[in-house]
């Protein structure tokens, strides 16, 4: 009986250990998502993933401009921003040719969108 419960405990510890590994972010998520603004929160996320390297100027990649609030708000309203960064089916996964953004950063954008994507 005792051995069985020890084995059981070990199993649970291993399971919890693995589960924890998967969920854990390499960098702890400390972002405050209670009040996200277009600038600086959303624009900083775009900057850190190099979005502006492809999506500004007169001929942005894919014809998609992230230049300025109005352009980004349009991609919020037609669902393409969240579709692309969450790798939803039917959308081109962004950032292009790079790993998916961290859950932490995706949550910053989601929180902003859910709050109505305010300009400030
Ligand atoms: C290396 C260049 C590059 C980078 C970096 C990049 N994109 Fe893109 N993006 C593209 C290209 C090319 C397309 C068009 C892809 C297609 O239509 O298949 C595109 C398309 C999009 C679309 C439209 C997706 C759809 O299916 O409607 C959105 C929204 C977008 N990008 C946002 C972003 C965001 C946000 C980032 C940063 C997290 C980012 N992109 C980073 C090149 C890039």
Tab-separated table of C-alpha atoms and ligand atoms in Angstrom:
chain	number	residue	atom	x	y	z
A	1	UNK	CA	0.000	0.000	0.000
A	2	UNK	CA	2.720	2.418	0.983
A	3	UNK	CA	4.814	1.676	-2.059
A	4	UNK	CA	1.823	2.149	-4.301
A	5	UNK	CA	1.106	5.568	-2.873
A	6	UNK	CA	4.774	6.523	-3.246
A	7	UNK	CA	4.720	5.468	-6.877
A	8	UNK	CA	1.521	7.390	-7.326
A	9	UNK	CA	3.079	10.494	-5.806
A	10	UNK	CA	6.118	10.149	-8.037
A	11	UNK	CA	3.885	9.850	-11.062
A	12	UNK	CA	1.968	12.925	-10.074
A	13	UNK	CA	5.165	14.868	-9.482
A	14	UNK	CA	6.447	13.879	-12.916
A	15	UNK	CA	3.190	14.733	-14.568
A	16	UNK	CA	2.929	18.100	-12.887
A	17	UNK	CA	6.613	18.690	-13.714
A	18	UNK	CA	6.086	18.082	-17.412
A	19	UNK	CA	2.892	20.035	-17.533
A	20	UNK	CA	4.573	22.949	-15.834
A	21	UNK	CA	7.485	22.864	-18.285
A	22	UNK	CA	5.154	23.217	-21.207
A	23	UNK	CA	3.159	26.072	-19.779
A	24	UNK	CA	6.081	28.016	-18.418
A	25	UNK	CA	7.259	31.036	-20.360
A	26	UNK	CA	11.006	31.519	-20.618
A	27	UNK	CA	10.526	35.123	-19.664
A	28	UNK	CA	7.865	35.617	-17.008
A	29	UNK	CA	4.854	37.503	-18.280
A	30	UNK	CA	4.601	40.652	-16.230
A	31	UNK	CA	2.595	42.700	-18.712
A	32	UNK	CA	-0.341	44.605	-17.263
A	33	UNK	CA	-3.205	43.918	-19.660
A	34	UNK	CA	-5.778	45.924	-17.715
A	35	UNK	CA	-5.309	49.034	-19.809
A	36	UNK	CA	-3.449	48.561	-23.069
A	37	UNK	CA	-2.987	51.540	-25.383
A	38	UNK	CA	-2.131	51.623	-29.075
A	39	UNK	CA	1.061	53.419	-28.141
A	40	UNK	CA	3.304	52.449	-26.525
A	41	UNK	CA	2.134	48.893	-25.704
A	42	UNK	CA	0.870	47.635	-29.077
A	43	UNK	CA	3.488	49.478	-31.127
A	44	UNK	CA	6.273	48.118	-28.868
A	45	UNK	CA	5.113	44.564	-29.493
A	46	UNK	CA	5.096	45.226	-33.249
A	47	UNK	CA	8.584	46.716	-32.988
A	48	UNK	CA	9.993	43.797	-31.013
A	49	UNK	CA	8.831	41.277	-33.634
A	50	UNK	CA	10.053	43.289	-36.594
A	51	UNK	CA	6.553	43.816	-38.009
A	52	UNK	CA	7.522	47.295	-39.147
A	53	UNK	CA	10.362	45.840	-41.212
A	54	UNK	CA	7.758	44.548	-43.680
A	55	UNK	CA	4.572	46.503	-43.103
A	56	UNK	CA	5.362	50.191	-43.604
A	57	UNK	CA	5.965	52.436	-46.556
A	58	UNK	CA	4.330	52.803	-49.920
A	59	UNK	CA	4.549	49.104	-50.866
A	60	UNK	CA	4.182	47.094	-47.637
A	61	UNK	CA	4.412	43.276	-47.788
A	62	UNK	CA	1.127	41.643	-48.720
A	63	UNK	CA	-0.352	45.105	-49.209
A	64	UNK	CA	-0.771	45.214	-45.420
A	65	UNK	CA	0.215	48.441	-43.687
A	66	UNK	CA	0.738	48.678	-39.936
A	67	UNK	CA	1.648	52.324	-40.209
A	68	UNK	CA	-0.411	54.378	-37.802
A	69	UNK	CA	-3.496	53.751	-35.714
A	70	UNK	CA	-6.050	53.988	-38.532
A	71	UNK	CA	-4.323	51.302	-40.603
A	72	UNK	CA	-3.991	48.935	-37.643
A	73	UNK	CA	-7.572	49.552	-36.506
A	74	UNK	CA	-8.760	48.444	-39.942
A	75	UNK	CA	-6.944	45.097	-39.468
A	76	UNK	CA	-8.520	44.780	-36.024
A	77	UNK	CA	-11.998	45.351	-37.427
A	78	UNK	CA	-11.652	42.867	-40.284
A	79	UNK	CA	-10.118	40.265	-37.930
A	80	UNK	CA	-6.891	39.919	-39.892
A	81	UNK	CA	-4.574	41.123	-37.120
A	82	UNK	CA	-5.691	38.569	-34.517
A	83	UNK	CA	-6.079	35.899	-37.195
A	84	UNK	CA	-2.491	36.381	-38.328
A	85	UNK	CA	-0.781	36.589	-34.922
A	86	UNK	CA	-2.781	33.720	-33.379
A	87	UNK	CA	-2.081	31.566	-36.456
A	88	UNK	CA	-5.775	30.992	-37.025
A	89	UNK	CA	-6.716	28.882	-40.039
A	90	UNK	CA	-7.295	30.922	-43.173
A	91	UNK	CA	-4.809	33.657	-42.265
A	92	UNK	CA	-1.153	34.106	-43.160
A	93	UNK	CA	0.742	33.320	-39.914
A	94	UNK	CA	2.705	36.295	-38.572
A	95	UNK	CA	5.437	37.234	-37.971
A	96	UNK	CA	6.246	35.945	-41.460
A	97	UNK	CA	8.953	33.268	-41.509
A	98	UNK	CA	9.570	33.534	-37.773
A	99	UNK	CA	8.274	31.681	-34.701
A	100	UNK	CA	4.892	32.579	-33.267
A	101	UNK	CA	4.836	35.478	-30.833
A	102	UNK	CA	4.882	34.589	-27.114
A	103	UNK	CA	1.499	34.016	-25.465
A	104	UNK	CA	2.335	36.979	-23.274
A	105	UNK	CA	2.650	39.353	-26.216
A	106	UNK	CA	-0.353	37.875	-28.029
A	107	UNK	CA	-2.369	38.489	-24.869
A	108	UNK	CA	-1.348	42.147	-24.854
A	109	UNK	CA	-2.766	42.561	-28.372
A	110	UNK	CA	-5.874	40.521	-27.522
A	111	UNK	CA	-6.544	42.607	-24.409
A	112	UNK	CA	-6.274	45.766	-26.490
A	113	UNK	CA	-8.634	44.422	-29.161
A	114	UNK	CA	-11.132	43.216	-26.543
A	115	UNK	CA	-11.126	46.687	-24.993
A	116	UNK	CA	-12.235	48.093	-28.353
A	117	UNK	CA	-8.711	48.841	-29.633
A	118	UNK	CA	-8.584	52.383	-28.214
A	119	UNK	CA	-6.251	54.901	-29.811
A	120	UNK	CA	-5.150	56.152	-26.401
B	1	LIG	C1	9.470	39.289	-43.266
B	1	LIG	C2	8.360	40.173	-43.576
B	1	LIG	C3	7.192	40.172	-42.610
B	1	LIG	C4	7.203	40.349	-41.254
B	1	LIG	C5	8.396	40.506	-40.324
B	1	LIG	C6	5.818	40.384	-40.844
B	1	LIG	N1	5.003	40.231	-41.924
B	1	LIG	FE1	2.956	40.309	-41.926
B	1	LIG	N2	2.922	39.790	-43.881
B	1	LIG	C7	4.032	39.595	-44.678
B	1	LIG	C8	3.598	39.092	-45.971
B	1	LIG	C9	4.505	38.733	-47.143
B	1	LIG	C10	2.194	39.005	-45.904
B	1	LIG	C11	1.247	38.473	-46.988
B	1	LIG	C12	1.223	36.986	-46.793
B	1	LIG	C13	0.228	36.291	-47.644
B	1	LIG	O1	-0.724	36.911	-48.103
B	1	LIG	O2	0.394	35.062	-47.773
B	1	LIG	C14	1.793	39.462	-44.587
B	1	LIG	C15	0.489	39.537	-44.155
B	1	LIG	C16	0.098	40.056	-42.933
B	1	LIG	C17	-1.277	40.224	-42.498
B	1	LIG	C18	-2.519	39.819	-43.270
B	1	LIG	C19	-2.784	38.359	-42.918
B	1	LIG	C20	-4.017	37.779	-43.549
B	1	LIG	O3	-4.033	36.558	-43.770
B	1	LIG	O4	-4.971	38.525	-43.822
B	1	LIG	C21	-1.228	40.789	-41.254
B	1	LIG	C22	-2.411	41.188	-40.378
B	1	LIG	C23	0.171	40.931	-40.900
B	1	LIG	N3	0.947	40.480	-41.947
B	1	LIG	C24	0.614	41.427	-39.690
B	1	LIG	C25	1.926	41.277	-39.248
B	1	LIG	C26	2.346	41.501	-37.875
B	1	LIG	C27	1.452	41.972	-36.751
B	1	LIG	C28	3.683	41.244	-37.834
B	1	LIG	C29	4.591	41.253	-36.626
B	1	LIG	C30	4.173	40.359	-35.548
B	1	LIG	C31	4.103	40.868	-39.170
B	1	LIG	N4	3.010	40.895	-39.983
B	1	LIG	C32	5.411	40.574	-39.529
B	1	LIG	C33	5.352	39.842	-44.318
B	1	LIG	C34	5.794	40.072	-43.034
